[in-house]
XYZ file of N, CA and C in Angstrom:
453
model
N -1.927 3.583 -31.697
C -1.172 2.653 -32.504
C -0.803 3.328 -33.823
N 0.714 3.255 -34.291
C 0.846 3.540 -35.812
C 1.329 2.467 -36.687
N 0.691 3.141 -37.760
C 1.156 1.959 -38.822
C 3.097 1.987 -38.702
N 3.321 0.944 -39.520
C 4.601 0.898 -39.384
C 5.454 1.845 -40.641
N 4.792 2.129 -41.812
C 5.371 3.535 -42.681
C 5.014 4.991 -40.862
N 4.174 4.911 -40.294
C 4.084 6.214 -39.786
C 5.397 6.082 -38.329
N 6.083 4.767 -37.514
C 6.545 4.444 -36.754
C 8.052 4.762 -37.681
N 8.302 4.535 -38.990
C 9.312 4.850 -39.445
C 9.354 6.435 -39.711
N 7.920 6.929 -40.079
C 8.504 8.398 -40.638
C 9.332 8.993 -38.966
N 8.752 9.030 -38.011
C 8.772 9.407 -36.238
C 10.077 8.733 -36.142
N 10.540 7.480 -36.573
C 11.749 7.045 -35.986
C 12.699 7.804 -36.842
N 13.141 8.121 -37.857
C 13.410 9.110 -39.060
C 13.742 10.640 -38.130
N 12.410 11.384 -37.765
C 12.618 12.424 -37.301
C 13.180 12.968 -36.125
N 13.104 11.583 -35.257
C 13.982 11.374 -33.716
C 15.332 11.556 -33.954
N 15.823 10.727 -35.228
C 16.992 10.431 -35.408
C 17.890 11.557 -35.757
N 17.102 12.485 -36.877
C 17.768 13.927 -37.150
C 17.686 14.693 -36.216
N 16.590 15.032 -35.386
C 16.417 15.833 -34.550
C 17.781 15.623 -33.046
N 17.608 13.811 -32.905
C 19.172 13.998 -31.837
C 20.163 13.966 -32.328
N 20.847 13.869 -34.275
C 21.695 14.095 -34.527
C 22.114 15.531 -34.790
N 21.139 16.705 -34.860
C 21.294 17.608 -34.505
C 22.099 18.062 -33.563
N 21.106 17.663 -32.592
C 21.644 18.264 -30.738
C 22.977 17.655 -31.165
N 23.517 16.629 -31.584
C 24.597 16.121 -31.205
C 25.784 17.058 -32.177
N 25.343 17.590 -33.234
C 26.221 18.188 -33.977
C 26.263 19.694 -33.479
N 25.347 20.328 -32.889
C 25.555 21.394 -32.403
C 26.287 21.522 -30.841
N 26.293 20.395 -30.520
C 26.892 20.406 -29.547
C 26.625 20.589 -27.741
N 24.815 20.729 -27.907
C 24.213 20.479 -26.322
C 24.400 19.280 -25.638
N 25.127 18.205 -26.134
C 25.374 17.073 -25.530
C 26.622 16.636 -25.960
N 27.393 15.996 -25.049
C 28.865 15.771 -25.039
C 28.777 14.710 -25.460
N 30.199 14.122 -25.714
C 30.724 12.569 -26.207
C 29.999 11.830 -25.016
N 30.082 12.276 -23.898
C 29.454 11.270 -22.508
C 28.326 11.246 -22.782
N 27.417 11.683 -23.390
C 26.098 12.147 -22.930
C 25.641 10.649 -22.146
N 24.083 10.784 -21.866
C 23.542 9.327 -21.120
C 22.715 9.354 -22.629
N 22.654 9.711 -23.855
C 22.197 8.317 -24.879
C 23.306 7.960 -25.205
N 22.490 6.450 -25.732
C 23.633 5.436 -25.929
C 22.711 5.080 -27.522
N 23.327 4.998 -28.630
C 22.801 4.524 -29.763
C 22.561 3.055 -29.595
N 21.425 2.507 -29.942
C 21.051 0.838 -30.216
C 21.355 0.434 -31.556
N 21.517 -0.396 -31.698
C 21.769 -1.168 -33.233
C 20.216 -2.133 -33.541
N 19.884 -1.773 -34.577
C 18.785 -2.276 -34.905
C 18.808 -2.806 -36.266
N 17.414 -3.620 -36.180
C 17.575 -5.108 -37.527
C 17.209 -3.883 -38.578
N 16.989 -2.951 -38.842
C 16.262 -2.060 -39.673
C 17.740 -1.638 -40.530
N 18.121 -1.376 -41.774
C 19.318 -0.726 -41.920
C 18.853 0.465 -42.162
N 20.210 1.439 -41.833
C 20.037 2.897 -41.976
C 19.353 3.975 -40.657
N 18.243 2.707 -39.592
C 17.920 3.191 -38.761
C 18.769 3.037 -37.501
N 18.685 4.104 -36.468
C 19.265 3.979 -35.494
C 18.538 4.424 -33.955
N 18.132 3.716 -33.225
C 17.575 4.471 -31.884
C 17.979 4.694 -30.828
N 17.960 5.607 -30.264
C 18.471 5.965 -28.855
C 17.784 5.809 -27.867
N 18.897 5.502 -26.472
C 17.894 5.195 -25.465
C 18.364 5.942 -24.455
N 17.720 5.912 -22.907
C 18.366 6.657 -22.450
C 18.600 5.929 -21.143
N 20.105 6.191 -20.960
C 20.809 5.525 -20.012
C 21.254 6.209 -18.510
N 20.502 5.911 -17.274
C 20.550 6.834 -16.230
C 22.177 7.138 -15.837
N 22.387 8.554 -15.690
C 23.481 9.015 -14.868
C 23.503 8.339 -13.631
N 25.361 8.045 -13.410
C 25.398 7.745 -12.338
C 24.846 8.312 -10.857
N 24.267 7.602 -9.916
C 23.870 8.485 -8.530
C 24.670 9.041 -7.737
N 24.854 10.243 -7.533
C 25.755 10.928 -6.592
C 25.568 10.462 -5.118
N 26.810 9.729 -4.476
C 26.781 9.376 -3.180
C 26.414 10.192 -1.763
N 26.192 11.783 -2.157
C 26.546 12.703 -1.188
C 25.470 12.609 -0.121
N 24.280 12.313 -0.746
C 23.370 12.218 -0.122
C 22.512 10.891 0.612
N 23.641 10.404 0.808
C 23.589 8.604 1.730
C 22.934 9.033 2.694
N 22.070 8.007 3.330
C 21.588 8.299 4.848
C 22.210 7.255 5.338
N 22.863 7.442 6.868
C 23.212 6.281 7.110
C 22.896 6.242 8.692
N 22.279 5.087 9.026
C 21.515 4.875 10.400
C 20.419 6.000 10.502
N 19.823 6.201 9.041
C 18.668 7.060 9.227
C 18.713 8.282 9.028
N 19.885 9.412 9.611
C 20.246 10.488 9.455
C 20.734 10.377 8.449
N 20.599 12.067 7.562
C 21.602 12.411 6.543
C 22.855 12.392 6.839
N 24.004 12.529 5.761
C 25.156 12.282 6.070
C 26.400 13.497 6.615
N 25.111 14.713 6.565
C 26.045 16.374 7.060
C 25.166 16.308 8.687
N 25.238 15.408 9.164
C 24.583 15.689 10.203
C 23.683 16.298 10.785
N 22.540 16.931 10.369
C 21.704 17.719 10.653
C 20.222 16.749 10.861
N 19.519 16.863 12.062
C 18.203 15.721 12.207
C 17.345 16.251 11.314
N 16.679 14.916 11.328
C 15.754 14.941 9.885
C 14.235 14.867 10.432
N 13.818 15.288 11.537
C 12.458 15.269 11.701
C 12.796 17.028 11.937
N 11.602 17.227 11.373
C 11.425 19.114 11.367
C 10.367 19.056 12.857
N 10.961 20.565 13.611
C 9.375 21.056 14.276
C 8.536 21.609 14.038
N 7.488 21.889 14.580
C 6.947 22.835 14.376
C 5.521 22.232 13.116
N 4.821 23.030 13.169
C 3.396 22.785 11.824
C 3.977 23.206 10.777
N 3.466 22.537 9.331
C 3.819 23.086 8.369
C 3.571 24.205 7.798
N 4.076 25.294 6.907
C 4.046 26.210 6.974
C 2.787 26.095 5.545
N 1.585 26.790 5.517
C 0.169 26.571 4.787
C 0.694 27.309 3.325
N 0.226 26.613 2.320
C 0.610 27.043 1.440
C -0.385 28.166 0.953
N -0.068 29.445 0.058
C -0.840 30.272 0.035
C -1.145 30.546 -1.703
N -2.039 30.087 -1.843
C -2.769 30.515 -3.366
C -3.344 31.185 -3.515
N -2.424 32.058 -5.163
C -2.756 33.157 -5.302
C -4.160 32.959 -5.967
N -4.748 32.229 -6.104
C -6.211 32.400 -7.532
C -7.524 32.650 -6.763
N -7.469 32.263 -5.392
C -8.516 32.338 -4.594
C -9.260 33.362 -3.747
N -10.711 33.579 -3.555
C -10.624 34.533 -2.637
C -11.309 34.362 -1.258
N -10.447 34.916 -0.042
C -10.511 34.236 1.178
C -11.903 35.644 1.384
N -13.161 34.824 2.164
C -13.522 35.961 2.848
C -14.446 35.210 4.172
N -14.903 35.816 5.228
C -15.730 35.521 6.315
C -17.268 35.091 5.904
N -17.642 34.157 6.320
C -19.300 34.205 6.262
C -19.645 33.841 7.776
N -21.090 33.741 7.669
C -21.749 32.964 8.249
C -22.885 31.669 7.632
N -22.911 30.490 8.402
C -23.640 29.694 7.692
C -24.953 30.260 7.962
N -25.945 29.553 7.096
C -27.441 29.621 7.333
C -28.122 29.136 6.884
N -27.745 27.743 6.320
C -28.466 26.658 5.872
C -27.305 25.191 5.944
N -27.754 24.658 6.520
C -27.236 23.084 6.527
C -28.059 22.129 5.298
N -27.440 21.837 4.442
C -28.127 20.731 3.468
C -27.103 19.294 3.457
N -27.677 18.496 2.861
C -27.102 17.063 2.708
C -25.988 17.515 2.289
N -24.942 16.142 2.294
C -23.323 15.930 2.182
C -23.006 17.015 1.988
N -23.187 17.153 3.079
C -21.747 18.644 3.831
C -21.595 19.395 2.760
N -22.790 20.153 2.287
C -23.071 21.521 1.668
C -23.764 22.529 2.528
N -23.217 23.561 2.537
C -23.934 24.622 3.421
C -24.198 26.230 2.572
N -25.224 26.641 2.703
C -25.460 27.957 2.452
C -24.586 29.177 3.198
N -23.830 29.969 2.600
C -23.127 30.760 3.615
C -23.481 32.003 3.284
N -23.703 33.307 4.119
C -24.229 34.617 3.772
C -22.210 35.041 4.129
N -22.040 35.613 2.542
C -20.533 36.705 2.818
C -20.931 38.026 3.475
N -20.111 38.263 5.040
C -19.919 39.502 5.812
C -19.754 40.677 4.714
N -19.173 40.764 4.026
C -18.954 42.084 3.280
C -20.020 42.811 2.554
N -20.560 41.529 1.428
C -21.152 41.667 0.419
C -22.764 41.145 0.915
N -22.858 40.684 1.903
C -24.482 39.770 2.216
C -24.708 39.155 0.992
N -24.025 38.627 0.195
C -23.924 37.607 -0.950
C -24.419 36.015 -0.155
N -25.022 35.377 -0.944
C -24.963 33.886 -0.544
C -24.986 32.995 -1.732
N -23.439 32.243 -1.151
C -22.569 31.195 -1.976
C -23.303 30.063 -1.161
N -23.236 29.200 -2.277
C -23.240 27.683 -1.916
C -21.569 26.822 -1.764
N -21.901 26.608 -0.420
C -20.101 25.911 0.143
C -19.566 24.925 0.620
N -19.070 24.030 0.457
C -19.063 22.155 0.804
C -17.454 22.717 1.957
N -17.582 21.627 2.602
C -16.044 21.545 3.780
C -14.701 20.767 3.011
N -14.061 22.129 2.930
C -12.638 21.288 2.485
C -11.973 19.640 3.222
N -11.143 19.370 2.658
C -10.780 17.493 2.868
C -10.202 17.640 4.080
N -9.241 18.757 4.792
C -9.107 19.035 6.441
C -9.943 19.391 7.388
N -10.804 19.692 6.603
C -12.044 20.343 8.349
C -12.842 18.758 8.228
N -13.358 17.900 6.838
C -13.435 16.699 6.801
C -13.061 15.789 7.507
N -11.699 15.887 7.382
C -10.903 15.041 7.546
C -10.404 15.008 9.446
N -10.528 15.721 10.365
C -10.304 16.183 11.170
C -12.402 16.137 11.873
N -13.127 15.665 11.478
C -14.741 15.798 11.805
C -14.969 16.851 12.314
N -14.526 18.204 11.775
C -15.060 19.398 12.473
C -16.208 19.779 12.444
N -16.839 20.037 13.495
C -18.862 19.921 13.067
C -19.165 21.656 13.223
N -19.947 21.764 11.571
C -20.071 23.343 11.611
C -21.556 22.993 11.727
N -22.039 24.005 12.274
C -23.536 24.118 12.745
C -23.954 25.500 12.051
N -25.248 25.505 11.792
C -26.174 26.814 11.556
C -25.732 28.627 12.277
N -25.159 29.250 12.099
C -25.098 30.299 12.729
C -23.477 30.368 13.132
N -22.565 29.512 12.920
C -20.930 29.410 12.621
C -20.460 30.923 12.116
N -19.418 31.320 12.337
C -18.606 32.011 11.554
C -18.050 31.165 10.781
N -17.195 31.373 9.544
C -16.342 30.684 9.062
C -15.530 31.002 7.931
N -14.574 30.911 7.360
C -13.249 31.493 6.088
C -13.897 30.485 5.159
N -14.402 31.255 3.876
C -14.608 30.610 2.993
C -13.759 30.779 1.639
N -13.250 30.393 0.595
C -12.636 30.604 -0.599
C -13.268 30.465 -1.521
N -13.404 31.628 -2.247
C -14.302 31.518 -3.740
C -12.698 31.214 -4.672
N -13.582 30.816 -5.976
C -12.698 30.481 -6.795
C -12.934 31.976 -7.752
N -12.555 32.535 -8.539
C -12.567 33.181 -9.328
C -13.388 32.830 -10.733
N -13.346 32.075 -10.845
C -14.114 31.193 -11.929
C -15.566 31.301 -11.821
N -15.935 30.700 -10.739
C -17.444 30.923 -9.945
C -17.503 31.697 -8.433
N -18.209 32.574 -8.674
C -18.357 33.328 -7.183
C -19.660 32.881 -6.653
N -20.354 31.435 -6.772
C -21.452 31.277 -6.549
C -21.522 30.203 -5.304
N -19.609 30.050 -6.022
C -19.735 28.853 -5.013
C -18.359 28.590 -3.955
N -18.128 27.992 -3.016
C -16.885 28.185 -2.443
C -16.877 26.664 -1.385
N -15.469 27.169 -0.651
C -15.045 25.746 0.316
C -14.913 26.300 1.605
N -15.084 25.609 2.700
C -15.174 26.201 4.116
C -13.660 25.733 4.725
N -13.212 26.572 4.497
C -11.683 26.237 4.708
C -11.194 26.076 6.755
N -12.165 27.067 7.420
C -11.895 27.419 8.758
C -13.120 27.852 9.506
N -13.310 27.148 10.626
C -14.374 27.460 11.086
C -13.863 28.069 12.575
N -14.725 29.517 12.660
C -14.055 30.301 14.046
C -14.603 29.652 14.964
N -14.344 29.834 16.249
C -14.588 29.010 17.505
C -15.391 30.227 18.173
């Protein structure tokens, strides 16, 4: 909440700041503000008034309007993040809510690792002695997510 001297200094600085833009010229006579008239004299506020919607993209009876079908095939393509690091374990400890001890193949490191919201989500049941793709975060290498479990 501001007082109303601090709602005027802010309404004040809005006002120069878009009479600026407007004198330099990043916004045209069209622009979408529209000045309001207000009980205040001297003040003025702008609002902003949506551009019209371009028709091009009508669907009509469901399909787009360039003809091309709108259900895709195929699986989606997995998105790949760069911050993470993918590596193999094996489990070797099962503990409560779907936390597991995993020994990393490379390093014989052991992270503590919960099941991402798809192997969740999908009831994939990892057992004691699993292979599985785990992702450390960079942040903590202590700990990670069981992204894939090998068959």
């Amino acid at each position: 909440c501001l007082s109303s001297g601090s709602r005027l200094v802010v309404q004040i600085i809005a006002m120069k700041l878009i009479s600026l833009l407007f004198t330099v010229g990043t916004f045209a006579a069209s622009s979408a503000f529209a000045p309001l008239t207000t009980r205040t004299p001297g003040v003025a506020t702008f609002r902003w008034t949506a551009p019209p919607v371009a028709r091009s993209s009508v669907l009509v009876m469901g399909k787009p309007k360039d003809g091309s079908d709108s259900k895709k095939t195929g699986p989606k393509p997995r998105k790949v993040k760069d911050d993470v690091i993918e590596l193999e374990g094996q489990v070797i400890e099962s503990l409560p809510n779907a936390m597991f001890r995993v020994e990393l193949q490379p390093t014989n490191s052991v992270v503590l690792a919960t099941i991402s919201g798809k192997i969740r989500k999908n009831y994939v049941r990892i057992l004691v002695g699993d292979t599985v793709k785990v992702e450390l975060s960079p942040y903590d290498l202590t700990r990670g997510r069981i992204t894939f479990r090998n068959r």
